[in-house]
Amino acid sequence: MINLLPPKERENLIQEENWKLVLILGILFLSLLMCLILILLSIQIYNSGKIQSQKVIIEIGEKEFEDPETQNFRKKIILINQNFSKLNSFYQSQTNLIEILEKISGTFPEEIYLTSLSYQKENLQISLSGYAPNREVLVGFKKNLEKEFPDAHFSPQSWFEPTDFQVNFKIVQ
């Protein structure tokens, strides 16, 4: 097809076509920009709604926490926890008598027999008395006992009559 329009008209038509194209692209850009703004606005509204609902939940929780019945329950729990803590510290401060008796029995030579054992809880003192066949076995027992309990004191009579002995010592925690 041959264009018989004068050059000025052709130029006007091209300019009008370019103007329509710019106008269409501008409208598309503005509509895209409006959609983006609406999407961002809806996200902001959604997030503010979530924040408001979380605030309401927190306020309800605080009101429940301030409830006198809840406060009384909380005080009871604190009191029970303190009692458990006191019980735990009490049991931690106790001496384990079984371990001490195992240490003592580990120091006995086969020839020595124990006739009495006395334990005083207040000052953590143990007294032993027993039978040893001779002085050499008693000396060996004394060395073994002093390795475990350095403050073990044998009575002087134990050395005069080595068949009967008596020893006292304190438990160190």
PDB file of C-alpha atoms in Angstrom:
ATOM      1  CA  MET A   1       0.000   0.000   0.000  1.00  0.00           C
ATOM      2  CA  ILE A   2       1.199   3.395  -0.925  1.00  0.00           C
ATOM      3  CA  ASN A   3       0.943   6.281   1.471  1.00  0.00           C
ATOM      4  CA  LEU A   4      -0.242   9.339  -0.438  1.00  0.00           C
ATOM      5  CA  LEU A   5      -0.445  11.648   2.563  1.00  0.00           C
ATOM      6  CA  PRO A   6       1.713  14.672   2.672  1.00  0.00           C
ATOM      7  CA  PRO A   7       4.822  14.388   4.857  1.00  0.00           C
ATOM      8  CA  LYS A   8       3.444  16.743   7.483  1.00  0.00           C
ATOM      9  CA  GLU A   9       0.325  14.596   7.918  1.00  0.00           C
ATOM     10  CA  ARG A  10       2.431  11.461   8.025  1.00  0.00           C
ATOM     11  CA  GLU A  11       4.520  13.035  10.741  1.00  0.00           C
ATOM     12  CA  ASN A  12       1.387  14.011  12.671  1.00  0.00           C
ATOM     13  CA  LEU A  13       0.064  10.462  12.406  1.00  0.00           C
ATOM     14  CA  ILE A  14       3.365   8.995  13.650  1.00  0.00           C
ATOM     15  CA  GLN A  15       3.422  11.508  16.472  1.00  0.00           C
ATOM     16  CA  GLU A  16      -0.178  10.700  17.367  1.00  0.00           C
ATOM     17  CA  GLU A  17       0.646   6.973  17.282  1.00  0.00           C
ATOM     18  CA  ASN A  18       3.674   7.542  19.550  1.00  0.00           C
ATOM     19  CA  TRP A  19       1.487   9.639  21.885  1.00  0.00           C
ATOM     20  CA  LYS A  20      -1.076   6.830  22.119  1.00  0.00           C
ATOM     21  CA  LEU A  21       1.705   4.337  22.818  1.00  0.00           C
ATOM     22  CA  VAL A  22       3.154   6.570  25.572  1.00  0.00           C
ATOM     23  CA  LEU A  23      -0.340   7.082  26.971  1.00  0.00           C
ATOM     24  CA  ILE A  24      -1.038   3.324  27.027  1.00  0.00           C
ATOM     25  CA  LEU A  25       2.365   2.585  28.616  1.00  0.00           C
ATOM     26  CA  GLY A  26       1.794   5.344  31.181  1.00  0.00           C
ATOM     27  CA  ILE A  27      -1.627   3.968  32.072  1.00  0.00           C
ATOM     28  CA  LEU A  28      -0.131   0.448  32.394  1.00  0.00           C
ATOM     29  CA  PHE A  29       2.687   1.786  34.578  1.00  0.00           C
ATOM     30  CA  LEU A  30       0.273   3.740  36.787  1.00  0.00           C
ATOM     31  CA  SER A  31      -2.065   0.754  37.118  1.00  0.00           C
ATOM     32  CA  LEU A  32       0.933  -1.452  38.027  1.00  0.00           C
ATOM     33  CA  LEU A  33       2.018   1.148  40.569  1.00  0.00           C
ATOM     34  CA  MET A  34      -1.519   1.295  42.021  1.00  0.00           C
ATOM     35  CA  CYS A  35      -1.631  -2.514  42.312  1.00  0.00           C
ATOM     36  CA  LEU A  36       1.713  -2.522  44.091  1.00  0.00           C
ATOM     37  CA  ILE A  37       0.514   0.172  46.485  1.00  0.00           C
ATOM     38  CA  LEU A  38      -2.692  -1.766  47.168  1.00  0.00           C
ATOM     39  CA  ILE A  39      -0.730  -4.978  47.802  1.00  0.00           C
ATOM     40  CA  LEU A  40       1.612  -3.205  50.234  1.00  0.00           C
ATOM     41  CA  LEU A  41      -1.344  -1.555  51.934  1.00  0.00           C
ATOM     42  CA  SER A  42      -3.116  -4.890  52.361  1.00  0.00           C
ATOM     43  CA  ILE A  43       0.076  -6.424  53.843  1.00  0.00           C
ATOM     44  CA  GLN A  44       0.322  -3.505  56.270  1.00  0.00           C
ATOM     45  CA  ILE A  45      -3.332  -3.881  57.282  1.00  0.00           C
ATOM     46  CA  TYR A  46      -2.874  -7.644  57.731  1.00  0.00           C
ATOM     47  CA  ASN A  47       0.241  -7.179  59.907  1.00  0.00           C
ATOM     48  CA  SER A  48      -1.367  -4.474  62.028  1.00  0.00           C
ATOM     49  CA  GLY A  49      -4.360  -6.786  62.571  1.00  0.00           C
ATOM     50  CA  LYS A  50      -2.003  -9.560  63.677  1.00  0.00           C
ATOM     51  CA  ILE A  51      -0.208  -7.173  66.033  1.00  0.00           C
ATOM     52  CA  GLN A  52      -3.506  -6.004  67.501  1.00  0.00           C
ATOM     53  CA  SER A  53      -4.658  -9.589  68.058  1.00  0.00           C
ATOM     54  CA  GLN A  54      -1.350 -10.413  69.778  1.00  0.00           C
ATOM     55  CA  LYS A  55      -1.758  -7.342  72.001  1.00  0.00           C
ATOM     56  CA  VAL A  56      -5.251  -8.471  72.948  1.00  0.00           C
ATOM     57  CA  ILE A  57      -3.966 -11.971  73.752  1.00  0.00           C
ATOM     58  CA  ILE A  58      -1.191 -10.488  75.919  1.00  0.00           C
ATOM     59  CA  GLU A  59      -3.666  -8.232  77.745  1.00  0.00           C
ATOM     60  CA  ILE A  60      -5.953 -11.191  78.431  1.00  0.00           C
ATOM     61  CA  GLY A  61      -2.976 -13.188  79.705  1.00  0.00           C
ATOM     62  CA  GLU A  62      -1.924 -10.329  81.966  1.00  0.00           C
ATOM     63  CA  LYS A  63      -5.454 -10.038  83.350  1.00  0.00           C
ATOM     64  CA  GLU A  64      -5.509 -13.776  84.047  1.00  0.00           C
ATOM     65  CA  PHE A  65      -2.101 -13.474  85.683  1.00  0.00           C
ATOM     66  CA  GLU A  66      -3.347 -10.658  87.882  1.00  0.00           C
ATOM     67  CA  ASP A  67      -6.327 -12.763  88.970  1.00  0.00           C
ATOM     68  CA  PRO A  68      -6.166 -13.314  92.777  1.00  0.00           C
ATOM     69  CA  GLU A  69      -6.644 -17.052  92.379  1.00  0.00           C
ATOM     70  CA  THR A  70      -3.701 -17.214  89.979  1.00  0.00           C
ATOM     71  CA  GLN A  71      -1.598 -15.077  92.318  1.00  0.00           C
ATOM     72  CA  ASN A  72      -2.383 -17.424  95.225  1.00  0.00           C
ATOM     73  CA  PHE A  73      -1.475 -20.413  93.073  1.00  0.00           C
ATOM     74  CA  ARG A  74       1.763 -18.706  92.038  1.00  0.00           C
ATOM     75  CA  LYS A  75       2.646 -18.000  95.701  1.00  0.00           C
ATOM     76  CA  LYS A  76       1.984 -21.643  96.574  1.00  0.00           C
ATOM     77  CA  ILE A  77       4.280 -22.788  93.778  1.00  0.00           C
ATOM     78  CA  ILE A  78       7.033 -20.428  94.970  1.00  0.00           C
ATOM     79  CA  LEU A  79       6.631 -21.714  98.540  1.00  0.00           C
ATOM     80  CA  ILE A  80       6.771 -25.344  97.398  1.00  0.00           C
ATOM     81  CA  ASN A  81       9.894 -24.614  95.307  1.00  0.00           C
ATOM     82  CA  GLN A  82      11.551 -23.038  98.348  1.00  0.00           C
ATOM     83  CA  ASN A  83      10.706 -26.119 100.422  1.00  0.00           C
ATOM     84  CA  PHE A  84      12.185 -28.377  97.747  1.00  0.00           C
ATOM     85  CA  SER A  85      15.297 -26.218  97.692  1.00  0.00           C
ATOM     86  CA  LYS A  86      15.628 -26.499 101.479  1.00  0.00           C
ATOM     87  CA  LEU A  87      15.145 -30.266 101.306  1.00  0.00           C
ATOM     88  CA  ASN A  88      17.751 -30.532  98.571  1.00  0.00           C
ATOM     89  CA  SER A  89      20.299 -28.523 100.574  1.00  0.00           C
ATOM     90  CA  PHE A  90      19.520 -30.648 103.653  1.00  0.00           C
ATOM     91  CA  TYR A  91      20.136 -33.881 101.797  1.00  0.00           C
ATOM     92  CA  GLN A  92      23.259 -32.485 100.135  1.00  0.00           C
ATOM     93  CA  SER A  93      24.707 -31.611 103.551  1.00  0.00           C
ATOM     94  CA  GLN A  94      24.212 -35.160 104.867  1.00  0.00           C
ATOM     95  CA  THR A  95      27.216 -37.414 105.131  1.00  0.00           C
ATOM     96  CA  ASN A  96      26.992 -40.648 103.233  1.00  0.00           C
ATOM     97  CA  LEU A  97      27.559 -43.190 105.989  1.00  0.00           C
ATOM     98  CA  ILE A  98      27.651 -46.106 103.566  1.00  0.00           C
ATOM     99  CA  GLU A  99      30.683 -44.674 101.747  1.00  0.00           C
ATOM    100  CA  ILE A 100      32.452 -44.077 105.057  1.00  0.00           C
ATOM    101  CA  LEU A 101      31.736 -47.634 106.233  1.00  0.00           C
ATOM    102  CA  GLU A 102      33.062 -48.962 102.915  1.00  0.00           C
ATOM    103  CA  LYS A 103      36.285 -46.984 103.434  1.00  0.00           C
ATOM    104  CA  ILE A 104      36.604 -48.312 106.977  1.00  0.00           C
ATOM    105  CA  SER A 105      35.971 -51.915 105.938  1.00  0.00           C
ATOM    106  CA  GLY A 106      38.579 -51.528 103.187  1.00  0.00           C
ATOM    107  CA  THR A 107      41.248 -50.761 105.795  1.00  0.00           C
ATOM    108  CA  PHE A 108      40.658 -53.915 107.884  1.00  0.00           C
ATOM    109  CA  PRO A 109      43.182 -56.728 107.537  1.00  0.00           C
ATOM    110  CA  GLU A 110      41.662 -60.215 107.482  1.00  0.00           C
ATOM    111  CA  GLU A 111      42.865 -61.002 111.016  1.00  0.00           C
ATOM    112  CA  ILE A 112      41.077 -58.073 112.713  1.00  0.00           C
ATOM    113  CA  TYR A 113      37.513 -58.372 113.982  1.00  0.00           C
ATOM    114  CA  LEU A 114      35.313 -55.433 114.783  1.00  0.00           C
ATOM    115  CA  THR A 115      33.328 -55.734 118.026  1.00  0.00           C
ATOM    116  CA  SER A 116      31.627 -52.325 118.124  1.00  0.00           C
ATOM    117  CA  LEU A 117      31.130 -49.286 115.974  1.00  0.00           C
ATOM    118  CA  SER A 118      29.765 -45.979 117.264  1.00  0.00           C
ATOM    119  CA  TYR A 119      28.776 -43.024 115.095  1.00  0.00           C
ATOM    120  CA  GLN A 120      28.025 -39.590 116.531  1.00  0.00           C
ATOM    121  CA  LYS A 121      26.134 -37.555 113.989  1.00  0.00           C
ATOM    122  CA  GLU A 122      26.502 -34.186 115.764  1.00  0.00           C
ATOM    123  CA  ASN A 123      30.284 -33.994 115.582  1.00  0.00           C
ATOM    124  CA  LEU A 124      30.791 -36.606 112.823  1.00  0.00           C
ATOM    125  CA  GLN A 125      32.942 -38.848 115.004  1.00  0.00           C
ATOM    126  CA  ILE A 126      33.333 -42.615 114.706  1.00  0.00           C
ATOM    127  CA  SER A 127      34.633 -44.923 117.419  1.00  0.00           C
ATOM    128  CA  LEU A 128      35.725 -48.468 116.634  1.00  0.00           C
ATOM    129  CA  SER A 129      36.728 -51.239 118.966  1.00  0.00           C
ATOM    130  CA  GLY A 130      37.697 -54.759 118.120  1.00  0.00           C
ATOM    131  CA  TYR A 131      40.127 -57.653 118.316  1.00  0.00           C
ATOM    132  CA  ALA A 132      43.566 -57.956 116.727  1.00  0.00           C
ATOM    133  CA  PRO A 133      45.624 -61.173 117.109  1.00  0.00           C
ATOM    134  CA  ASN A 134      48.967 -59.338 117.476  1.00  0.00           C
ATOM    135  CA  ARG A 135      50.631 -55.940 117.430  1.00  0.00           C
ATOM    136  CA  GLU A 136      51.972 -56.229 113.839  1.00  0.00           C
ATOM    137  CA  VAL A 137      48.460 -56.650 112.435  1.00  0.00           C
ATOM    138  CA  LEU A 138      47.307 -53.688 114.549  1.00  0.00           C
ATOM    139  CA  VAL A 139      50.153 -51.523 113.203  1.00  0.00           C
ATOM    140  CA  GLY A 140      49.173 -52.481 109.637  1.00  0.00           C
ATOM    141  CA  PHE A 141      45.560 -51.586 110.412  1.00  0.00           C
ATOM    142  CA  LYS A 142      46.677 -48.235 111.859  1.00  0.00           C
ATOM    143  CA  LYS A 143      48.632 -47.399 108.683  1.00  0.00           C
ATOM    144  CA  ASN A 144      45.725 -48.355 106.438  1.00  0.00           C
ATOM    145  CA  LEU A 145      43.254 -46.394 108.549  1.00  0.00           C
ATOM    146  CA  GLU A 146      45.457 -43.274 108.663  1.00  0.00           C
ATOM    147  CA  LYS A 147      45.608 -43.274 104.842  1.00  0.00           C
ATOM    148  CA  GLU A 148      41.826 -42.822 104.718  1.00  0.00           C
ATOM    149  CA  PHE A 149      41.340 -40.887 107.979  1.00  0.00           C
ATOM    150  CA  PRO A 150      44.508 -38.960 108.979  1.00  0.00           C
ATOM    151  CA  ASP A 151      43.197 -37.944 112.416  1.00  0.00           C
ATOM    152  CA  ALA A 152      42.631 -41.544 113.636  1.00  0.00           C
ATOM    153  CA  HIS A 153      43.751 -41.881 117.282  1.00  0.00           C
ATOM    154  CA  PHE A 154      44.253 -45.246 118.895  1.00  0.00           C
ATOM    155  CA  SER A 155      43.841 -45.430 122.640  1.00  0.00           C
ATOM    156  CA  PRO A 156      47.104 -46.036 124.580  1.00  0.00           C
ATOM    157  CA  GLN A 157      45.641 -49.193 126.056  1.00  0.00           C
ATOM    158  CA  SER A 158      45.400 -50.616 122.512  1.00  0.00           C
ATOM    159  CA  TRP A 159      49.206 -50.775 122.401  1.00  0.00           C
ATOM    160  CA  PHE A 160      49.618 -52.335 125.842  1.00  0.00           C
ATOM    161  CA  GLU A 161      47.074 -55.052 125.166  1.00  0.00           C
ATOM    162  CA  PRO A 162      47.166 -55.496 121.387  1.00  0.00           C
ATOM    163  CA  THR A 163      44.387 -58.078 121.372  1.00  0.00           C
ATOM    164  CA  ASP A 164      41.754 -55.389 122.126  1.00  0.00           C
ATOM    165  CA  PHE A 165      41.924 -52.029 120.421  1.00  0.00           C
ATOM    166  CA  GLN A 166      39.927 -48.822 120.354  1.00  0.00           C
ATOM    167  CA  VAL A 167      40.242 -46.037 117.778  1.00  0.00           C
ATOM    168  CA  ASN A 168      38.456 -42.680 117.371  1.00  0.00           C
ATOM    169  CA  PHE A 169      38.422 -40.350 114.390  1.00  0.00           C
ATOM    170  CA  LYS A 170      36.401 -37.577 112.823  1.00  0.00           C
ATOM    171  CA  ILE A 171      34.909 -37.618 109.339  1.00  0.00           C
ATOM    172  CA  VAL A 172      36.044 -34.779 107.129  1.00  0.00           C
ATOM    173  CA  GLN A 173      33.508 -33.809 104.472  1.00  0.00           C
TER     174      GLN A 173
END
